[in-house]
Coordinates of N, CA and C in Angstrom, one line a residue:
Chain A
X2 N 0.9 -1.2 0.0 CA 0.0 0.0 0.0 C 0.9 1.2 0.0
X3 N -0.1 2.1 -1.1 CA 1.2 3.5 -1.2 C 1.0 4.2 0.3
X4 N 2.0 4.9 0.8 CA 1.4 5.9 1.4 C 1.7 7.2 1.1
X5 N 1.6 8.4 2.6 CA 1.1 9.6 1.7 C 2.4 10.0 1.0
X6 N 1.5 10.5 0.1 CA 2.5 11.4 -1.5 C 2.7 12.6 -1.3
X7 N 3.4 13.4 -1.2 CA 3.7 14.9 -1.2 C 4.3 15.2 -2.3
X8 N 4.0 16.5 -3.2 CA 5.0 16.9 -3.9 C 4.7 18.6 -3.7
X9 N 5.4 19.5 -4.1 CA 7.2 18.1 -4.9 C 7.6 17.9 -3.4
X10 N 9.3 17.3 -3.6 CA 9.8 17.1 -2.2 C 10.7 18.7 -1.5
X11 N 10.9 18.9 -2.8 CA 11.9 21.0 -2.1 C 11.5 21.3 -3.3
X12 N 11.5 22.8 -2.9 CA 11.0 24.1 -3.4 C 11.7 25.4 -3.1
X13 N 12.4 26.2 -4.0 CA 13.0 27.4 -4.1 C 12.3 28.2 -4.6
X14 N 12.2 29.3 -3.8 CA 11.7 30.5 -4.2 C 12.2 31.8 -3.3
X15 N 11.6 32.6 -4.6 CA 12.0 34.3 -3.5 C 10.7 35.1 -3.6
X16 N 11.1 35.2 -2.3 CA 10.0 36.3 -1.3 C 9.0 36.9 -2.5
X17 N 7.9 36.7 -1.8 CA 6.3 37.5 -2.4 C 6.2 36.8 -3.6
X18 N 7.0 35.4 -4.0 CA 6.3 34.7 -5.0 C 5.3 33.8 -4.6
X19 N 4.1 32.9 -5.1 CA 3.4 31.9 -4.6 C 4.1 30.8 -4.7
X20 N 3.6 29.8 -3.6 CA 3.9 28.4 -3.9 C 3.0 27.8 -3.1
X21 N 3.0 26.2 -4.2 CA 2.0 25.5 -3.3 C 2.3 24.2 -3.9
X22 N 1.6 23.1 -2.5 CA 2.2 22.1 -1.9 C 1.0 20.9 -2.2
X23 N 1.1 19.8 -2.6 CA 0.1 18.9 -3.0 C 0.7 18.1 -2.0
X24 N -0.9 16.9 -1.7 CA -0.5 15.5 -1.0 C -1.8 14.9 -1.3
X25 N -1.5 13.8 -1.9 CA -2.4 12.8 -1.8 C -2.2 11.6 -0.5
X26 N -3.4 11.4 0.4 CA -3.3 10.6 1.5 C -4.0 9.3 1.1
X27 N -3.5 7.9 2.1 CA -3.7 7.2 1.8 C -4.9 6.6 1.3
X28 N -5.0 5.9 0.5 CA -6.6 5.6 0.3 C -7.7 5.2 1.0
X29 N -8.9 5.6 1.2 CA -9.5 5.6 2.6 C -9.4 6.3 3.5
X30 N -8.6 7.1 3.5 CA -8.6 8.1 4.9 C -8.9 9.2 4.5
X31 N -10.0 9.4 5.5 CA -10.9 10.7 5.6 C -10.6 11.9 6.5
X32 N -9.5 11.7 7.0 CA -9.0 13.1 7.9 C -7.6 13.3 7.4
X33 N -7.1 14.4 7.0 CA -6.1 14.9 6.5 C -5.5 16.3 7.0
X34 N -4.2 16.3 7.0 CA -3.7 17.0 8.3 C -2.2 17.8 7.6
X35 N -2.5 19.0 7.9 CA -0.7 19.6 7.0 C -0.5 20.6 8.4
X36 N 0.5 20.0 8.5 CA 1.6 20.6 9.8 C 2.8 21.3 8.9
X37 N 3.2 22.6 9.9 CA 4.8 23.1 9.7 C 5.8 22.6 10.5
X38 N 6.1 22.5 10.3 CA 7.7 21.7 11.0 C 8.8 22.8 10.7
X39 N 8.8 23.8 11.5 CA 10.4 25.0 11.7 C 11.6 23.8 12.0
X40 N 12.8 24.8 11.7 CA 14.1 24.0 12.0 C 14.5 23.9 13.7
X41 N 14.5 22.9 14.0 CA 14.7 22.4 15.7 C 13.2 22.0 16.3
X42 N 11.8 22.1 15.7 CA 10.6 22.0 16.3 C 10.4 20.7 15.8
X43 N 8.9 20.6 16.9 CA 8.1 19.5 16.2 C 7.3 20.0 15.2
X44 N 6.3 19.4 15.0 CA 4.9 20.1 14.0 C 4.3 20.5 14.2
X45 N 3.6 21.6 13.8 CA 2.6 22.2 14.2 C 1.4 22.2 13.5
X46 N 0.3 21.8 13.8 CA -0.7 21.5 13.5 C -1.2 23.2 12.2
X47 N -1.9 23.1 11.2 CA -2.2 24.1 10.6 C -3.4 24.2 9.8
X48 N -3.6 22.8 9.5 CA -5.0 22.4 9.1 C -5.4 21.1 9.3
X49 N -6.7 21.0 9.7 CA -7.1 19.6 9.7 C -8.5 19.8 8.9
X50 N -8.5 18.4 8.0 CA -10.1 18.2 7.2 C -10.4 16.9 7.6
X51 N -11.7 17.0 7.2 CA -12.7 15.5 7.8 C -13.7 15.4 6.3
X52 N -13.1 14.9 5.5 CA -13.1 14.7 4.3 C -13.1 15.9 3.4
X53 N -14.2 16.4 3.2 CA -13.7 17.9 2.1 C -14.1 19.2 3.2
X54 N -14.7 18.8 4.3 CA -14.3 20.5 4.9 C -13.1 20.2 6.2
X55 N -12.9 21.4 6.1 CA -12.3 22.0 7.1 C -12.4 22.7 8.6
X56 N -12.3 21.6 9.3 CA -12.9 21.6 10.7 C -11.9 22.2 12.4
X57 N -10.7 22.4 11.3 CA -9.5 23.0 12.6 C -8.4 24.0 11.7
X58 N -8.9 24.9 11.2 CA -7.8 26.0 10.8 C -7.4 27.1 11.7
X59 N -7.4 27.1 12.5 CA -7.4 27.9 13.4 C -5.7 28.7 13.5
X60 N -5.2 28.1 13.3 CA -3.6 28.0 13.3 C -3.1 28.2 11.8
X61 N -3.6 28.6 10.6 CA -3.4 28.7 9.7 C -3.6 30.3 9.0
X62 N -2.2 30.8 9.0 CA -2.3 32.5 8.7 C -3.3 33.1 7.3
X63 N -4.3 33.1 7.8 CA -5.5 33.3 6.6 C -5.1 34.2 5.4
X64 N -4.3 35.2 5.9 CA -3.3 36.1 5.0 C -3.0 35.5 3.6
X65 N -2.3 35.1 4.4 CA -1.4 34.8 3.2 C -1.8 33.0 2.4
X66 N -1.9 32.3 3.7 CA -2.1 30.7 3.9 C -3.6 30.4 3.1
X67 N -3.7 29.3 2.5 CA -5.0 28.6 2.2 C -4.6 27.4 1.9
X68 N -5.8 26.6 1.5 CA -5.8 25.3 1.5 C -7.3 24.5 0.6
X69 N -7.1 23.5 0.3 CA -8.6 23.1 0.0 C -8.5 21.5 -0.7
X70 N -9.2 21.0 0.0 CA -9.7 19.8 -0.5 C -10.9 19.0 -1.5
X71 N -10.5 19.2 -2.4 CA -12.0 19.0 -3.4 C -11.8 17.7 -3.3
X72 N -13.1 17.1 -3.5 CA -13.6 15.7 -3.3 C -13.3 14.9 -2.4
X73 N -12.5 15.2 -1.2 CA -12.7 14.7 -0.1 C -11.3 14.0 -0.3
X74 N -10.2 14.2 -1.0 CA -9.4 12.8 -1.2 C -7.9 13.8 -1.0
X75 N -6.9 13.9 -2.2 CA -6.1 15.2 -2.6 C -6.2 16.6 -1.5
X76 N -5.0 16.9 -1.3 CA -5.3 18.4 -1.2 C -4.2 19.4 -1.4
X77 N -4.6 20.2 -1.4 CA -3.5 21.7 -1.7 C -3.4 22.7 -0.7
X78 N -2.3 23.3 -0.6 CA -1.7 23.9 0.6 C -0.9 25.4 -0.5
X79 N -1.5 26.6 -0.1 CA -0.9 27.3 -1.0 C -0.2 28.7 -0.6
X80 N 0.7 29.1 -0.8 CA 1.2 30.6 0.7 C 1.3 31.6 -0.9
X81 N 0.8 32.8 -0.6 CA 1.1 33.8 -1.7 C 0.6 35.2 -0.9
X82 N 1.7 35.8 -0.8 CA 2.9 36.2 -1.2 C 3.6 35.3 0.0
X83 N 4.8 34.4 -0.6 CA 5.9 33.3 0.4 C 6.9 34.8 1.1
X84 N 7.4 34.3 2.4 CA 8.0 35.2 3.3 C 9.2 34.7 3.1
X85 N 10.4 35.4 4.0 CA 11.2 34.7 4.1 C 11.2 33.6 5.6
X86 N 10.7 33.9 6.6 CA 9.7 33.1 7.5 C 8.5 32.0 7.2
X87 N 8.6 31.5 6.1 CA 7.8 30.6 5.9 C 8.7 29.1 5.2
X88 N 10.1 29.4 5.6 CA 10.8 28.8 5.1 C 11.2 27.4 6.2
X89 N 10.3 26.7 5.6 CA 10.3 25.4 6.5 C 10.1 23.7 6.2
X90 N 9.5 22.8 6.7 CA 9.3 21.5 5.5 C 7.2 21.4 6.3
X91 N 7.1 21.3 4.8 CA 5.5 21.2 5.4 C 4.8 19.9 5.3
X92 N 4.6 19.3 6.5 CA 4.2 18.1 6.5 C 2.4 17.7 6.0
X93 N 2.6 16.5 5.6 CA 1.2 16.0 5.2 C 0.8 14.7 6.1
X94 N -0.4 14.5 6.5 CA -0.6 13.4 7.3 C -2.0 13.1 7.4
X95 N -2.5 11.6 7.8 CA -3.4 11.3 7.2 C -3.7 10.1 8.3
X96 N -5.0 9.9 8.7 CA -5.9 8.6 9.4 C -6.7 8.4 9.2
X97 N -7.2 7.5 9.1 CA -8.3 6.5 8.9 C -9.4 7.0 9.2
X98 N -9.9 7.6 10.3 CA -11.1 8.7 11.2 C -10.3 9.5 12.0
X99 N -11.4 10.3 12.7 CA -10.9 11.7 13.2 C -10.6 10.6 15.0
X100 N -10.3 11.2 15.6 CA -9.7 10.5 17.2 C -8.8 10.1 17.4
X101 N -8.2 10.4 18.9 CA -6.7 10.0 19.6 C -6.4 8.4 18.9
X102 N -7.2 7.6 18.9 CA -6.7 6.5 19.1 C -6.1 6.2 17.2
X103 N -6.3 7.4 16.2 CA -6.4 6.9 15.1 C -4.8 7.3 14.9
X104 N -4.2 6.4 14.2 CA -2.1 6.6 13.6 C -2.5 7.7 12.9
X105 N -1.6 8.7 12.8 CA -1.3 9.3 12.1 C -0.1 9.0 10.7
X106 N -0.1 8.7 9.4 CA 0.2 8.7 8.7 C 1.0 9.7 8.0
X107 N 2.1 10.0 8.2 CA 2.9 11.2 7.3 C 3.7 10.8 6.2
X108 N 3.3 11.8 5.4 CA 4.1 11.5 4.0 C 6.0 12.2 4.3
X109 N 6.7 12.5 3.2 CA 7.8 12.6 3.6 C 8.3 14.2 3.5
X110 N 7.6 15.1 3.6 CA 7.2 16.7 4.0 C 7.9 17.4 2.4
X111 N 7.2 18.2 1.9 CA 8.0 19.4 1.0 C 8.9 20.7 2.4
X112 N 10.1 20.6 1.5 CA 11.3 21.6 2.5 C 11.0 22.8 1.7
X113 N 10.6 23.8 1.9 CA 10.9 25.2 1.3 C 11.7 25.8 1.7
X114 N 12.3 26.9 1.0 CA 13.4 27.9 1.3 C 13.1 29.0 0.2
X115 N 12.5 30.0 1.2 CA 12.5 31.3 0.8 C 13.6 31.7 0.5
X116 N 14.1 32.8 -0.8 CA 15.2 33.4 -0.6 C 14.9 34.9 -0.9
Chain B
X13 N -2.5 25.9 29.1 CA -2.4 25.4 27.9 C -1.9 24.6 27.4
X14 N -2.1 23.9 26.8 CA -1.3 22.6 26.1 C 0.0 22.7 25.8
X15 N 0.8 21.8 26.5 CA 2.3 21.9 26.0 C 2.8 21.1 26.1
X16 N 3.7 20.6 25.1 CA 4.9 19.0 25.6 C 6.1 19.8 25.8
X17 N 7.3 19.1 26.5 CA 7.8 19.8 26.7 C 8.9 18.2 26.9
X18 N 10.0 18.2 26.0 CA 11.3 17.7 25.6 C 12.6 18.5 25.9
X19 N 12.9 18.3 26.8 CA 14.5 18.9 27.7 C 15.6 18.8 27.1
X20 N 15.7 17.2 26.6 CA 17.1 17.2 26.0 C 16.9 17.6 24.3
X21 N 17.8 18.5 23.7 CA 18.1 18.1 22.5 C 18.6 16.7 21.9
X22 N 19.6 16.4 22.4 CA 20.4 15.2 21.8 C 20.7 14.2 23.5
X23 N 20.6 13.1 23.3 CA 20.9 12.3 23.9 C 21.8 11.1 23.6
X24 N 22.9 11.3 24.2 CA 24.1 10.2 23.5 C 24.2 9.1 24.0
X25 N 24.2 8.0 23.7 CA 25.0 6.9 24.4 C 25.5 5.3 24.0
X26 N 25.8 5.0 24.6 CA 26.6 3.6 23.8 C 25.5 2.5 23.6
X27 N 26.4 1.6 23.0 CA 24.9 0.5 22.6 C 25.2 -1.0 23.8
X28 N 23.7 -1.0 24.1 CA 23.7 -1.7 25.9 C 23.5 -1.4 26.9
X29 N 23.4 0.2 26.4 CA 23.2 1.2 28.1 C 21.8 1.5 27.9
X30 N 21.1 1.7 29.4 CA 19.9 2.1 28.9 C 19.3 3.2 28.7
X31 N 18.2 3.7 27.8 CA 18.0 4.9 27.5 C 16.6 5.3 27.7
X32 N 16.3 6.7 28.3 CA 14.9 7.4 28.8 C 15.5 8.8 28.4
X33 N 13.9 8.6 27.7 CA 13.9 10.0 26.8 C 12.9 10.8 27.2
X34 N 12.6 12.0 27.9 CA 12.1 12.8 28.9 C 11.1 13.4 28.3
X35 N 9.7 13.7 28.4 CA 8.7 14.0 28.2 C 8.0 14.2 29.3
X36 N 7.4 16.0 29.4 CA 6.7 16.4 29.9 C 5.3 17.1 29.5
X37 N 4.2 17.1 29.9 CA 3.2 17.7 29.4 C 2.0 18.2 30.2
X38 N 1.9 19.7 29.7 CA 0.6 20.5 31.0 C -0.7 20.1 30.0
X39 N -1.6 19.7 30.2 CA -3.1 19.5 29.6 C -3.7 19.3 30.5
X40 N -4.6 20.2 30.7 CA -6.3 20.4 32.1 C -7.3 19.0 32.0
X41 N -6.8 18.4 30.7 CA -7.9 17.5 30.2 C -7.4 16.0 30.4
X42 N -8.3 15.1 30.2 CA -7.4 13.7 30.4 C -6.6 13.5 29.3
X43 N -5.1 13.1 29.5 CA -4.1 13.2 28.3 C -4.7 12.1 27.8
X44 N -4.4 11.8 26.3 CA -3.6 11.3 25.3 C -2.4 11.1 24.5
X45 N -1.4 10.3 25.2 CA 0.1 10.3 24.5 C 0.6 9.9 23.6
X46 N 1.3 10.1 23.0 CA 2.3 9.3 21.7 C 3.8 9.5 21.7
X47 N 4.3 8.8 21.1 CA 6.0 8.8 20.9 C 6.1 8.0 19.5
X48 N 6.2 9.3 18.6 CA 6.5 9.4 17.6 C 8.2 9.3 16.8
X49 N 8.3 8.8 16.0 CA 10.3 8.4 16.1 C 10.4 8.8 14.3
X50 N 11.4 9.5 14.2 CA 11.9 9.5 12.4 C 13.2 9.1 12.4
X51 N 13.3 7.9 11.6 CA 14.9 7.6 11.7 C 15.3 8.5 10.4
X52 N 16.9 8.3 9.9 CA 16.8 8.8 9.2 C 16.5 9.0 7.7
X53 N 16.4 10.1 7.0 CA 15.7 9.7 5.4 C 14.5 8.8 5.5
X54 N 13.8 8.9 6.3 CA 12.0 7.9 6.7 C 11.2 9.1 7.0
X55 N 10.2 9.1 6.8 CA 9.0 10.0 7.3 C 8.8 9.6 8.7
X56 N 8.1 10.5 9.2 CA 7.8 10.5 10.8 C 6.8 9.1 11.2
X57 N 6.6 8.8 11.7 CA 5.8 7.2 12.4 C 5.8 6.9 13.8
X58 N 4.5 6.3 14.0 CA 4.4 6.4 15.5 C 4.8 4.9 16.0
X59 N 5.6 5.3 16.8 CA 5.9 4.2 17.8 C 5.3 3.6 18.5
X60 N 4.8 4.5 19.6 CA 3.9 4.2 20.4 C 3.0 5.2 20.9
X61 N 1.6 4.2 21.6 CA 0.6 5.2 22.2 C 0.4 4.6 23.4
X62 N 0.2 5.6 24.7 CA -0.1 5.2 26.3 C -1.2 4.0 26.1
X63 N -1.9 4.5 25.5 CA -3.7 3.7 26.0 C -3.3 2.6 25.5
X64 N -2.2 1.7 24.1 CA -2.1 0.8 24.1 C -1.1 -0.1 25.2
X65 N -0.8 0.4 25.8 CA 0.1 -0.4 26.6 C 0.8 -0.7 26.0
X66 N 1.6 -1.1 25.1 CA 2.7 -1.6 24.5 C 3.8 -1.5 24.2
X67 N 4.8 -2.1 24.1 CA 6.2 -2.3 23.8 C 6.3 -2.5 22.6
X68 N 7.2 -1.6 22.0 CA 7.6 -1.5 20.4 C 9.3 -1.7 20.5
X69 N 9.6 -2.5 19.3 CA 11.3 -2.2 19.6 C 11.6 -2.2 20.8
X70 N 10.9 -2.6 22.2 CA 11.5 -2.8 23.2 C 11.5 -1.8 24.0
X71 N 10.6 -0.9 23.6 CA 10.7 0.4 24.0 C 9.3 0.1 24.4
X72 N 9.4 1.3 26.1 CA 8.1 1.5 26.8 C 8.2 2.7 27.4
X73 N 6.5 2.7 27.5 CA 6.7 4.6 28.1 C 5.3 4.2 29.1
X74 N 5.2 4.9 30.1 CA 4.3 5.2 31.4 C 3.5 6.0 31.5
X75 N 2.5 6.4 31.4 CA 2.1 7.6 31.8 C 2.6 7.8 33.4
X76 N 2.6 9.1 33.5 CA 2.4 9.3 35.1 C 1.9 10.5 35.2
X77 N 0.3 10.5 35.5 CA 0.3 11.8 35.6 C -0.3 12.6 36.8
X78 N 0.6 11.8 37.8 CA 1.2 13.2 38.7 C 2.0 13.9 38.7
X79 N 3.2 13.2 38.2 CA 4.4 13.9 37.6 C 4.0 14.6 35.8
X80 N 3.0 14.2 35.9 CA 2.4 15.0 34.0 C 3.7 14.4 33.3
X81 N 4.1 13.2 33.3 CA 5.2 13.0 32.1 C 4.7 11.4 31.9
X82 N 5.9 11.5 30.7 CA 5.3 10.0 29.7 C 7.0 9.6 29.0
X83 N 7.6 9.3 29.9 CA 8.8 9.0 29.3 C 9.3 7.4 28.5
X84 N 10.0 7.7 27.5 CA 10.3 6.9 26.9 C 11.1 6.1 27.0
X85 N 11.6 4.6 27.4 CA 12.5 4.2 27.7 C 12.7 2.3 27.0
X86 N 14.3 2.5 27.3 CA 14.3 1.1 26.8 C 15.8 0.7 27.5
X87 N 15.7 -0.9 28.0 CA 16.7 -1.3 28.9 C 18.1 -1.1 28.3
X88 N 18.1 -1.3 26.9 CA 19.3 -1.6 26.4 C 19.4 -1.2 24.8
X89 N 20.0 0.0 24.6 CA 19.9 0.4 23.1 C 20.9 0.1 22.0
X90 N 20.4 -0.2 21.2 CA 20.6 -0.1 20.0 C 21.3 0.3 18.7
X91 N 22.0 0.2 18.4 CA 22.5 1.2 16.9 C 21.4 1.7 15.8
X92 N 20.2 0.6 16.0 CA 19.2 1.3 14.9 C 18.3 2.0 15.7
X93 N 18.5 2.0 17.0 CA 17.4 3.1 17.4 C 18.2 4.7 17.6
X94 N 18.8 5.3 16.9 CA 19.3 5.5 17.0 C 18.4 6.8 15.6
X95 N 18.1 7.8 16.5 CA 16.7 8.7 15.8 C 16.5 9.5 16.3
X96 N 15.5 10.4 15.4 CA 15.0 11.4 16.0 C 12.8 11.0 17.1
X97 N 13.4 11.5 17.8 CA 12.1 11.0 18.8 C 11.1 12.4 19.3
X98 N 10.0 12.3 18.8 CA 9.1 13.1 19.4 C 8.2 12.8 20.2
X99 N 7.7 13.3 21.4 CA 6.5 13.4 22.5 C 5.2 14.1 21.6
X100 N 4.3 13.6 21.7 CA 2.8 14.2 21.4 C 1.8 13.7 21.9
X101 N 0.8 15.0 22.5 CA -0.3 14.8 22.9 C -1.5 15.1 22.3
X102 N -2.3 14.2 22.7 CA -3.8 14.4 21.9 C -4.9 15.5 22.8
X103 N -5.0 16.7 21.9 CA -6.2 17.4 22.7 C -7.6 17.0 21.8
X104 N -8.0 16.9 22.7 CA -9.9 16.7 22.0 C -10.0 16.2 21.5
X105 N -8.9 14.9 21.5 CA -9.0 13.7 20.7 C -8.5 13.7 19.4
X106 N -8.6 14.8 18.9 CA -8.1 15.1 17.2 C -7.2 15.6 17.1
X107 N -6.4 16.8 18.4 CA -5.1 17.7 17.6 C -4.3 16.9 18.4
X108 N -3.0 17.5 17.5 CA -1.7 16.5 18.1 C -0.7 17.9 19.0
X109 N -0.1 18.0 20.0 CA 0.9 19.2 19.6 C 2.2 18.3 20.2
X110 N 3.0 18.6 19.4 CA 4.4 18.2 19.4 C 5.3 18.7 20.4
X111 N 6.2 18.0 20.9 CA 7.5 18.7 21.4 C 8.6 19.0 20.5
X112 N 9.8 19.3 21.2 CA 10.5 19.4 19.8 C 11.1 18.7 19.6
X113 N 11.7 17.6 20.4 CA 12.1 16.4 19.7 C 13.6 16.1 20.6
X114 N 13.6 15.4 20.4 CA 15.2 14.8 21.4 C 15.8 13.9 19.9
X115 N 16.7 14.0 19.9 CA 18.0 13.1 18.6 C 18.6 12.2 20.3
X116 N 18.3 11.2 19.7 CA 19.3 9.8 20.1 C 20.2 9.4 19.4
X117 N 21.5 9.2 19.9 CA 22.5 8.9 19.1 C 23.1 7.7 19.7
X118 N 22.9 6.7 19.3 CA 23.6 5.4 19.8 C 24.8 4.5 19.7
X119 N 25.6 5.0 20.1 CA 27.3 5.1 19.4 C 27.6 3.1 19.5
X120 N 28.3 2.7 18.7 CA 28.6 1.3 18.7 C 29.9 0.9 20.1

């Protein structure tokens, strides 16, 4: 079984250009989850979906940050205008249903670097 | 407020000695834990969760929460455990928040 897909894997860019981040999660899994991960941290939670909406963005800089999941499966993660502060690896992750007891599934993160 | 809270950056030590990896966490609510591990060049994966009781790789963690910690440990390590290890707690059953992580380095 595949699991989750990220692309691309790194990304270069300079300041006040767009970029944005795909992940397809595993098949079957209806909750989908994109964390930042800064250099020396853990993740930080940024969005969570429960098939095509979005039920936890709370943590996600509406500014600049968006996201969306059409048809409940794929999603996209998109920052425009990119900072030099946004320069980090953005994880994708994925379970089966929403709750503690469900694994989380992480693909293998897009690394950006603002320049 | 919710917080994990991982002390050591790096924790060193030879292979055979035993290793506990430090995890602390403030939640008002009844915790939820995990010990999440990325070796290297692998994506992040969970190791282990409190409520299952279980030993993975030989590795066990406790809750305690009077002392509010959930430490990670194993009698006798490894060369391949030899990783990056994160603490996470479940709020509301659905968010995770992270600590920052401890590097184990398990020298031969």
């Amino acid at each position: 079984e595949a699991g989750v897909v990220q692309s691309p894997r790194y990304k270069i860019i300079e300041k006040k250009q767009p970029v944005a981040f795909w992940c397809n999660p595993i098949s079957g899994h209806n909750t989908l989850y994109w964390y930042l991960q800064n250099l020396g941290q853990g993740p930080e939670l940024l969005i969570r979906y429960e098939n095509e909406e979005a039920v936890d963005d709370s943590q996600l800089p509406k500014d600049r940050f968006s996201a969306e999941r059409l048809k409940g499966v794929d999603s996209t993660l998109k920052i425009q205008p990119a900072e030099l502060g946004d320069s980090a690896v953005y994880l994708c992750a994925s379970s089966p249903d929403r709750g503690a007891y469900n694994e989380q599934f992480f693909g293998p993160g897009t690394r950006l670097t603002v320049l | 407020a919710q917080r994990v809270t991982q002390p050591e950056k790096l924790l060193s030590v030879f292979k055979g000695a035993p290793v506990e990896l430090k995890c602390n966490y403030s939640y008002s609510g009844s915790p939820e834990l995990f010990w999440y591990v990325q070796y290297s060049r692998q994506r992040l994966q969970l190791l282990l969760r409190h409520i299952s009781r279980e030993s993975i790789k030989g590795f066990t963690a406790d809750l305690n929460k009077g002392e509010t910690s959930f430490h990670l440990k194993k009698p006798f390590a490894q060369e391949e455990d030899s990783a990056m290890y994160y603490c996470a707690l479940s709020v509301n059953t659905d968010k995770l928040i992270f600590g920052t992580g401890t590097r184990l380095q398990v020298f031969p």
